[in-house]
């Protein structure tokens, strides 16, 4: 609350499923956002299946320059990464919907990570090693798979995502898992994820 007694908490919800209405990760991130909405000032939704681009030599060179030094072409190239980083700097809480594709994250989520990992903005190197610079209080990772067990030795999504979030400064991470949704326990696993969300607060 600020001095006027108004809520100050900002939440960023990121989705990366290529599915829409039938996406379980989208349904669960929506449920979680609704669950905490009463305690939140503002929620921003970022859908990574929109116009995300991959990093390139040109985009890396553009973001390495200060905004004043960038040409108009470089400004355009840097603008999406700048926006993604500003969203993270604005957020107090982060919700990420992460469907598993080929044992890892969606390509768009990896592309997002490549764009937001920026020295002196989201992380920095010190004599003691890398230090994350984001001030996000907590991240909720909603991990959804068709058959692969989350945290098994062939899950290259959840450990990677948690490590990356820690790298950029977010160490308080809660995972909500709906794995093996096409298996015989699929419906039950989705129901358990919903139950967990119903008991969550920020
Ligand atoms: C291209 C592709 C690759 C997939 N690879 C895996 C996989 O490696 N392991 C797995 O358990 N499920 C895999 N799945 C299934 C998805 O994880 C599953 O459909 C999940 O529900 C996707 O999340 P969503 O419901 O939010 O779309 C894959 C699906 C697609 C489309």
mmCIF file of C-alpha atoms and ligand atoms in Angstrom:
data_model
loop_
_atom_site.group_PDB
_atom_site.id
_atom_site.type_symbol
_atom_site.label_atom_id
_atom_site.label_comp_id
_atom_site.label_asym_id
_atom_site.label_seq_id
_atom_site.Cartn_x
_atom_site.Cartn_y
_atom_site.Cartn_z
ATOM 1 C CA UNK A 1 0.000 0.000 0.000
ATOM 2 C CA UNK A 2 1.217 3.558 -0.672
ATOM 3 C CA UNK A 3 0.641 6.553 1.614
ATOM 4 C CA UNK A 4 -2.907 6.893 0.235
ATOM 5 C CA UNK A 5 -3.620 3.286 1.187
ATOM 6 C CA UNK A 6 -3.679 2.174 -2.473
ATOM 7 C CA UNK A 7 -2.328 -1.168 -3.647
ATOM 8 C CA UNK A 8 1.083 -0.893 -5.321
ATOM 9 C CA UNK A 9 1.616 -4.467 -6.417
ATOM 10 C CA UNK A 10 2.213 -5.061 -10.132
ATOM 11 C CA UNK A 11 1.985 -8.488 -11.737
ATOM 12 C CA UNK A 12 3.376 -9.548 -15.097
ATOM 13 C CA UNK A 13 1.777 -12.626 -16.689
ATOM 14 C CA UNK A 14 3.746 -14.242 -19.519
ATOM 15 C CA UNK A 15 2.279 -16.954 -21.726
ATOM 16 C CA UNK A 16 4.101 -19.005 -24.337
ATOM 17 C CA UNK A 17 1.711 -21.763 -25.426
ATOM 18 C CA UNK A 18 0.966 -21.833 -29.143
ATOM 19 C CA UNK A 19 -2.516 -23.051 -28.224
ATOM 20 C CA UNK A 20 -5.188 -20.610 -27.139
ATOM 21 C CA UNK A 21 -8.600 -21.712 -25.827
ATOM 22 C CA UNK A 22 -7.508 -25.315 -25.228
ATOM 23 C CA UNK A 23 -4.187 -24.396 -23.588
ATOM 24 C CA UNK A 24 -3.848 -25.728 -20.049
ATOM 25 C CA UNK A 25 -0.953 -23.399 -19.160
ATOM 26 C CA UNK A 26 -3.018 -20.376 -20.263
ATOM 27 C CA UNK A 27 -6.010 -21.604 -18.260
ATOM 28 C CA UNK A 28 -3.827 -22.035 -15.161
ATOM 29 C CA UNK A 29 -2.038 -18.669 -15.460
ATOM 30 C CA UNK A 30 -5.454 -17.020 -15.845
ATOM 31 C CA UNK A 31 -6.731 -18.837 -12.771
ATOM 32 C CA UNK A 32 -3.692 -17.733 -10.779
ATOM 33 C CA UNK A 33 -3.955 -14.120 -11.949
ATOM 34 C CA UNK A 34 -7.657 -14.117 -10.989
ATOM 35 C CA UNK A 35 -6.817 -15.692 -7.643
ATOM 36 C CA UNK A 36 -4.416 -12.896 -6.651
ATOM 37 C CA UNK A 37 -6.204 -10.056 -8.464
ATOM 38 C CA UNK A 38 -7.808 -8.677 -5.305
ATOM 39 C CA UNK A 39 -4.357 -7.936 -3.833
ATOM 40 C CA UNK A 40 -2.926 -6.440 -7.008
ATOM 41 C CA UNK A 41 -2.744 -2.899 -8.372
ATOM 42 C CA UNK A 42 -2.203 -3.781 -12.031
ATOM 43 C CA UNK A 43 -1.713 -6.894 -14.175
ATOM 44 C CA UNK A 44 0.109 -6.797 -17.512
ATOM 45 C CA UNK A 45 -0.285 -9.699 -19.925
ATOM 46 C CA UNK A 46 2.542 -10.540 -22.317
ATOM 47 C CA UNK A 47 1.823 -13.145 -24.972
ATOM 48 C CA UNK A 48 5.086 -14.382 -26.463
ATOM 49 C CA UNK A 49 3.394 -15.953 -29.462
ATOM 50 C CA UNK A 50 2.966 -12.457 -30.910
ATOM 51 C CA UNK A 51 5.697 -10.652 -32.774
ATOM 52 C CA UNK A 52 8.745 -11.896 -30.864
ATOM 53 C CA UNK A 53 12.022 -12.086 -32.755
ATOM 54 C CA UNK A 54 15.244 -13.977 -32.158
ATOM 55 C CA UNK A 55 18.404 -12.208 -31.078
ATOM 56 C CA UNK A 56 20.773 -11.428 -33.940
ATOM 57 C CA UNK A 57 24.171 -9.813 -34.350
ATOM 58 C CA UNK A 58 22.345 -6.590 -35.250
ATOM 59 C CA UNK A 59 19.998 -6.661 -32.247
ATOM 60 C CA UNK A 60 22.887 -7.421 -29.870
ATOM 61 C CA UNK A 61 24.868 -4.528 -31.285
ATOM 62 C CA UNK A 62 21.809 -2.235 -30.991
ATOM 63 C CA UNK A 63 21.139 -3.042 -27.322
ATOM 64 C CA UNK A 64 24.824 -2.628 -26.477
ATOM 65 C CA UNK A 65 24.501 1.076 -27.358
ATOM 66 C CA UNK A 66 22.793 3.704 -25.210
ATOM 67 C CA UNK A 67 19.392 4.771 -26.613
ATOM 68 C CA UNK A 68 20.834 8.141 -27.762
ATOM 69 C CA UNK A 69 23.551 6.415 -29.792
ATOM 70 C CA UNK A 70 21.147 4.144 -31.690
ATOM 71 C CA UNK A 71 20.175 4.751 -35.302
ATOM 72 C CA UNK A 72 16.447 4.615 -36.105
ATOM 73 C CA UNK A 73 16.929 1.039 -37.387
ATOM 74 C CA UNK A 74 18.743 0.101 -34.167
ATOM 75 C CA UNK A 75 16.013 1.735 -32.067
ATOM 76 C CA UNK A 76 13.447 -0.456 -33.804
ATOM 77 C CA UNK A 77 15.613 -3.556 -33.273
ATOM 78 C CA UNK A 78 16.124 -2.805 -29.564
ATOM 79 C CA UNK A 79 12.582 -1.773 -28.762
ATOM 80 C CA UNK A 80 11.083 -5.217 -28.064
ATOM 81 C CA UNK A 81 13.934 -6.254 -25.752
ATOM 82 C CA UNK A 82 13.739 -2.851 -24.024
ATOM 83 C CA UNK A 83 9.981 -3.296 -23.520
ATOM 84 C CA UNK A 84 10.407 -6.818 -22.111
ATOM 85 C CA UNK A 85 13.059 -5.590 -19.655
ATOM 86 C CA UNK A 86 10.898 -2.602 -18.626
ATOM 87 C CA UNK A 87 8.034 -5.026 -17.936
ATOM 88 C CA UNK A 88 10.296 -7.050 -15.639
ATOM 89 C CA UNK A 89 11.565 -3.911 -13.878
ATOM 90 C CA UNK A 90 7.948 -2.791 -13.364
ATOM 91 C CA UNK A 91 6.713 -6.117 -11.970
ATOM 92 C CA UNK A 92 6.624 -7.139 -8.321
ATOM 93 C CA UNK A 93 5.369 -10.629 -9.164
ATOM 94 C CA UNK A 94 5.793 -12.764 -12.255
ATOM 95 C CA UNK A 95 3.606 -15.585 -13.555
ATOM 96 C CA UNK A 96 5.015 -17.668 -16.441
ATOM 97 C CA UNK A 97 2.999 -20.225 -18.366
ATOM 98 C CA UNK A 98 5.485 -22.769 -19.684
ATOM 99 C CA UNK A 99 4.330 -25.659 -21.885
ATOM 100 C CA UNK A 100 6.996 -28.255 -22.607
ATOM 101 C CA UNK A 101 8.012 -28.592 -26.238
ATOM 102 C CA UNK A 102 10.581 -31.278 -27.021
ATOM 103 C CA UNK A 103 11.745 -31.553 -23.418
ATOM 104 C CA UNK A 104 12.492 -27.836 -23.151
ATOM 105 C CA UNK A 105 10.592 -24.552 -23.071
ATOM 106 C CA UNK A 106 8.663 -23.050 -25.983
ATOM 107 C CA UNK A 107 11.061 -21.435 -28.448
ATOM 108 C CA UNK A 108 9.362 -18.086 -27.760
ATOM 109 C CA UNK A 109 10.172 -18.325 -24.038
ATOM 110 C CA UNK A 110 13.817 -19.054 -24.827
ATOM 111 C CA UNK A 111 13.819 -16.147 -27.298
ATOM 112 C CA UNK A 112 12.354 -13.907 -24.547
ATOM 113 C CA UNK A 113 15.127 -15.023 -22.162
ATOM 114 C CA UNK A 114 17.770 -14.209 -24.788
ATOM 115 C CA UNK A 115 16.263 -10.737 -25.163
ATOM 116 C CA UNK A 116 15.935 -9.894 -21.447
ATOM 117 C CA UNK A 117 19.345 -11.139 -20.305
ATOM 118 C CA UNK A 118 21.197 -7.841 -20.500
ATOM 119 C CA UNK A 119 24.342 -6.942 -18.578
ATOM 120 C CA UNK A 120 23.860 -4.065 -16.085
ATOM 121 C CA UNK A 121 20.055 -4.205 -16.467
ATOM 122 C CA UNK A 122 18.991 -7.702 -15.448
ATOM 123 C CA UNK A 123 22.327 -9.148 -14.296
ATOM 124 C CA UNK A 124 25.889 -8.097 -13.712
ATOM 125 C CA UNK A 125 29.179 -9.857 -13.198
ATOM 126 C CA UNK A 126 31.082 -9.251 -9.968
ATOM 127 C CA UNK A 127 34.258 -10.721 -8.479
ATOM 128 C CA UNK A 128 31.956 -13.122 -6.669
ATOM 129 C CA UNK A 129 30.271 -14.200 -9.916
ATOM 130 C CA UNK A 130 27.018 -13.173 -11.627
ATOM 131 C CA UNK A 131 24.428 -11.233 -9.650
ATOM 132 C CA UNK A 132 20.811 -10.793 -10.732
ATOM 133 C CA UNK A 133 19.499 -7.228 -10.710
ATOM 134 C CA UNK A 134 15.724 -7.641 -10.874
ATOM 135 C CA UNK A 135 13.712 -6.925 -7.725
ATOM 136 C CA UNK A 136 10.756 -9.210 -8.406
ATOM 137 C CA UNK A 137 9.512 -10.625 -5.102
ATOM 138 C CA UNK A 138 8.308 -13.956 -6.429
ATOM 139 C CA UNK A 139 7.820 -15.882 -9.652
ATOM 140 C CA UNK A 140 5.178 -18.545 -10.225
ATOM 141 C CA UNK A 141 6.173 -21.022 -12.940
ATOM 142 C CA UNK A 142 3.211 -22.920 -14.381
ATOM 143 C CA UNK A 143 4.808 -26.002 -15.943
ATOM 144 C CA UNK A 144 2.623 -28.112 -18.250
ATOM 145 C CA UNK A 145 3.651 -31.260 -20.110
ATOM 146 C CA UNK A 146 1.932 -33.923 -22.174
ATOM 147 C CA UNK A 147 3.829 -36.899 -20.768
ATOM 148 C CA UNK A 148 7.241 -35.943 -19.404
ATOM 149 C CA UNK A 149 7.417 -35.784 -15.621
ATOM 150 C CA UNK A 150 8.438 -32.347 -14.373
ATOM 151 C CA UNK A 151 11.775 -32.487 -12.532
ATOM 152 C CA UNK A 152 12.606 -35.879 -14.072
ATOM 153 C CA UNK A 153 16.017 -36.287 -15.700
ATOM 154 C CA UNK A 154 14.509 -35.527 -19.136
ATOM 155 C CA UNK A 155 12.875 -32.276 -18.006
ATOM 156 C CA UNK A 156 15.130 -29.605 -19.520
ATOM 157 C CA UNK A 157 12.450 -26.933 -19.165
ATOM 158 C CA UNK A 158 11.753 -26.408 -15.459
ATOM 159 C CA UNK A 159 15.370 -26.549 -14.185
ATOM 160 C CA UNK A 160 16.475 -24.246 -17.001
ATOM 161 C CA UNK A 161 13.677 -21.726 -16.367
ATOM 162 C CA UNK A 162 14.263 -21.699 -12.602
ATOM 163 C CA UNK A 163 18.005 -21.273 -13.109
ATOM 164 C CA UNK A 164 17.489 -18.457 -15.596
ATOM 165 C CA UNK A 165 15.075 -16.623 -13.277
ATOM 166 C CA UNK A 166 17.570 -16.950 -10.428
ATOM 167 C CA UNK A 167 20.319 -15.641 -12.727
ATOM 168 C CA UNK A 168 18.363 -12.426 -13.335
ATOM 169 C CA UNK A 169 17.638 -11.975 -9.631
ATOM 170 C CA UNK A 170 14.404 -13.875 -8.974
ATOM 171 C CA UNK A 171 15.204 -16.533 -6.411
ATOM 172 C CA UNK A 172 11.786 -16.929 -4.807
ATOM 173 C CA UNK A 173 10.118 -19.300 -7.284
ATOM 174 C CA UNK A 174 7.054 -21.483 -6.835
ATOM 175 C CA UNK A 175 6.296 -24.124 -9.449
ATOM 176 C CA UNK A 176 2.725 -25.132 -10.239
ATOM 177 C CA UNK A 177 2.873 -28.401 -12.131
ATOM 178 C CA UNK A 178 0.351 -30.055 -14.422
ATOM 179 C CA UNK A 179 2.478 -32.747 -16.029
ATOM 180 C CA UNK A 180 1.548 -35.786 -18.049
ATOM 181 C CA UNK A 181 -1.782 -34.224 -18.995
ATOM 182 C CA UNK A 182 -2.295 -36.788 -21.773
ATOM 183 C CA UNK A 183 -1.536 -39.719 -19.471
ATOM 184 C CA UNK A 184 -3.863 -41.654 -17.216
ATOM 185 C CA UNK A 185 -3.355 -39.212 -14.321
ATOM 186 C CA UNK A 186 -3.658 -36.150 -16.569
ATOM 187 C CA UNK A 187 -7.056 -34.914 -15.385
ATOM 188 C CA UNK A 188 -6.081 -35.478 -11.770
ATOM 189 C CA UNK A 189 -2.802 -33.586 -12.221
ATOM 190 C CA UNK A 190 -4.660 -30.622 -13.725
ATOM 191 C CA UNK A 191 -7.134 -30.714 -10.833
ATOM 192 C CA UNK A 192 -4.228 -30.762 -8.318
ATOM 193 C CA UNK A 193 -2.669 -27.733 -10.026
ATOM 194 C CA UNK A 194 -6.000 -25.889 -9.770
ATOM 195 C CA UNK A 195 -6.280 -26.838 -6.104
ATOM 196 C CA UNK A 196 -2.774 -25.565 -5.430
ATOM 197 C CA UNK A 197 -3.622 -22.261 -7.126
ATOM 198 C CA UNK A 198 -6.790 -21.948 -5.026
ATOM 199 C CA UNK A 199 -4.597 -22.052 -1.905
ATOM 200 C CA UNK A 200 -2.012 -19.511 -3.112
ATOM 201 C CA UNK A 201 -1.645 -15.891 -2.103
ATOM 202 C CA UNK A 202 0.971 -13.186 -2.579
HETATM 203 C C1 LIG B 1 5.831 -29.334 -30.659
HETATM 204 C C2 LIG B 1 5.417 -29.988 -29.371
HETATM 205 C C3 LIG B 1 6.357 -30.664 -28.638
HETATM 206 C C4 LIG B 1 5.992 -31.279 -27.449
HETATM 207 N N1 LIG B 1 6.938 -31.915 -26.718
HETATM 208 C C5 LIG B 1 6.605 -32.467 -25.539
HETATM 209 C C6 LIG B 1 7.590 -33.097 -24.724
HETATM 210 O O1 LIG B 1 8.773 -33.141 -25.036
HETATM 211 N N2 LIG B 1 7.202 -33.661 -23.566
HETATM 212 C C7 LIG B 1 5.905 -33.607 -23.143
HETATM 213 O O2 LIG B 1 5.604 -34.112 -22.076
HETATM 214 N N3 LIG B 1 4.951 -32.993 -23.880
HETATM 215 C C8 LIG B 1 5.281 -32.421 -25.048
HETATM 216 N N4 LIG B 1 4.318 -31.774 -25.786
HETATM 217 C C9 LIG B 1 2.950 -31.673 -25.247
HETATM 218 C C10 LIG B 1 2.724 -30.343 -24.538
HETATM 219 O O3 LIG B 1 3.636 -30.151 -23.492
HETATM 220 C C11 LIG B 1 1.305 -30.317 -24.018
HETATM 221 O O4 LIG B 1 0.420 -30.309 -25.130
HETATM 222 C C12 LIG B 1 0.990 -29.136 -23.128
HETATM 223 O O5 LIG B 1 -0.334 -29.208 -22.775
HETATM 224 C C13 LIG B 1 1.177 -27.846 -23.790
HETATM 225 O O6 LIG B 1 0.700 -26.796 -22.957
HETATM 226 P P1 LIG B 1 -0.640 -26.025 -23.302
HETATM 227 O O7 LIG B 1 -1.776 -26.937 -22.928
HETATM 228 O O8 LIG B 1 -0.591 -24.803 -22.469
HETATM 229 O O9 LIG B 1 -0.641 -25.741 -24.779
HETATM 230 C C14 LIG B 1 4.642 -31.177 -26.984
HETATM 231 C C15 LIG B 1 3.715 -30.485 -27.741
HETATM 232 C C16 LIG B 1 4.084 -29.878 -28.909
HETATM 233 C C17 LIG B 1 3.056 -29.116 -29.699
#
